[in-house]
């Protein structure tokens, strides 16, 4: 099918592609937010790998298409054939085998990285209290042994409000995490499905009402981040954010000692504020919405305890 | 031919050109096909308008154009309309028009059922739109309609947006099931003598695969919707966590259909690309058999991948890893298709008329969307970008940049066959560039936004995300404008275009052997097939039959 000269050209093309796609893969790290957890580093390694392979395939195929557009145009009246070949066994085996090998490679890498996240703590323990509990498939895989973690913080979430309870019973609207220590977040939703997501952490976990869901993470970079709700949770979904502070153990303990548990001290729920005073939008539908409950952490604790 | 017969045919032609037939209850698959295509295009325009309002709101970080309930209603309606009233039924329309012609049949297997399938849609669509007039507006829980959010209806009206949404979707589902029965039967039993499975065009293969998926998977969505309706309006607790229900069950039922749905939308688009590329590169479709079988392969594998939409939904590890593996498998048959298209173009004689531009543009963009799709199948990465704009960017590369582009390719390619007239090539090319460039501007920008953590479905966002959002919004306004030359071209050419010959592209395929537009019964005589498909090496297709027409094409 090809002449010797063409084989040489193709070899150069592939070599060039390898270099370029590897370079693009390296760039991928800079497209991500800062890596604030140990898990984030692993995820970014995987992303870089995926971008390299993706760039290779994309540039390879688009290159051929562009080449054809540049050199294989027919004159308007010329309806004769280009090449008569209807297939080529070897080539077809090659291009079935190539994606197969590539996806096996990608799957193994992803599995590997997933296992590492697991070592680092991404393993949610689902305590079902629904009828599903008896389902053997679940029972067999859901581990009841909690992963070891040095800190445990309770996360309570409801429309459209986050709150956190620390080991010494302090409750706050802020999430404070000590650096370089694995922390377990015990998460419970009250009304609808919400999602725990801090882009710099790379981790995300839906919180399903009626289930207790844990996530364990290890922050490694001090700073202030934003916790977001990643699962659409109704009218004021966009406002459902909270501040996250990653700080040294000393500072963390200091903050815990200073902060008195209170519902009013740092109470500024944006959804409540907006429900009372909606922003001036050009179009107003006047459609009804669920009224966000006033923050009442004590009350919430009671509800969550009997689940 | 007797005098009588030719008179009858002439009469038939006259009827064929009567525009009123398109507003009548016709059982002619061609009329029904056009009815589907025109109606769904109107919904496409509406859905596009909603998208532009969404993008206008997202020009600035604050919520300042539409209030939040309305914003939520807008993206819910946009997604629902685009999927259930644009791509899926447009494909049904195109397949309706083409399948009987391509396999040499006089009509679909059940013409009456075919007409009923279509006539369910306009009322269902109007019903859905009517919810904008309800006191508490449309459904606002997104096109996934996940409970418990979808079950929270403020203001306790029995008839509410969510109620209407469910009822219209069930109706649309019924229409699709009836269509699927019809397509599968037609392709199985109505093929002309000699039209073996391996002489069928790839478009027919892909419609066959897609419609099998409708038959197998759609009941699962219908079940989910009916249970949701019972929970919403009749006090049951299938999905209510505060009762004894489990909202995650809904997600399984929903995605068991809605993942295959992306292939129900995409397979016919792949089929279009496989028809257009060979015709305009004058090559046989490279690796025809593997491409045909890849359609079935994609359909089969895609039944077993639904949990990749639920990697973060309290899904246990074993499920995450199993479905990561199955999801990656889809890349193999899909890769086979993409390689085969590329090899078809290789060493060809390219003619870059409008259908070819759209098909090649769609194919290239599909490679991009496919690559990000494999990335999303990798669970650890998906956990980061799930529910962010990265996903929105990815699926719009598929639903717009691939499928909608392929649909435009199909409209231009078969326009002469359907209308008997040529479209204006210059306007077509203008339309292509006005679509291709802004589509990339709009949907590429969503990827960096998602990587940085901008969530989908938010009505206001952190100021750090504004840059790419402005670019995406401006792109989308241009994209909206791109439909204007298209509409002008199609309407103008349908009314005043140059007359088309039977086979303006010198293409293979039975549909090109009959007149343009085809007579009521498609063929004056049922053809006998004795050659492989995509026979572009054959001299029969290599000479210019009608150079008049070749002129008017340009
Ligand atoms: C015409 C240009 C289009 C633009 C500018 C556009 C823009 C958008 C935007 C901004 C969103 C909201 C993303 C979110 O917050 O979730 C969206 C969602 C969506 N779009 Fe499009 N879109 C376009 C065409 C299409 C087409 C052709 C389809 C066909 C299937 C489609 C299907 C969807 C779906 C299913 C959603 C998800 C809705 C949801 O999240 O519930 N879009 N689109
Ligand atoms: Cu939420
Ligand atoms: Cu999917």
XYZ file of N, CA, C and O and ligand atoms in Angstrom, chain B residues 255 258-260 262-263 305-306 308-309, ligand 3:
41
model
N -30.318 6.353 33.852
C -29.125 6.267 32.990
C -29.097 4.983 32.186
O -28.400 4.893 31.177
N -30.619 6.620 29.435
C -30.072 7.876 28.919
C -28.613 7.778 28.525
O -28.138 8.622 27.785
N -27.883 6.767 29.000
C -26.591 6.609 28.336
C -26.770 6.082 26.917
O -26.297 6.719 25.985
N -27.436 4.933 26.726
C -27.642 4.497 25.333
C -28.249 5.599 24.459
O -27.982 5.670 23.266
N -27.400 8.532 24.130
C -26.408 9.316 23.388
C -26.017 8.578 22.111
O -25.700 9.208 21.100
N -26.077 7.243 22.140
C -25.773 6.518 20.895
C -26.975 6.450 19.982
O -26.836 6.352 18.763
N -22.780 0.505 30.327
C -21.826 1.505 30.807
C -22.491 2.596 31.653
O -21.831 3.545 32.042
N -23.793 2.427 31.964
C -24.537 3.575 32.469
C -23.991 4.161 33.776
O -24.147 5.348 34.023
N -21.198 5.089 34.589
C -20.177 6.141 34.514
C -20.789 7.529 34.720
O -20.054 8.484 34.905
N -22.102 7.628 34.696
C -22.736 8.908 35.045
C -22.932 9.040 36.545
O -23.435 10.047 37.022
Cu -22.854 7.734 29.292
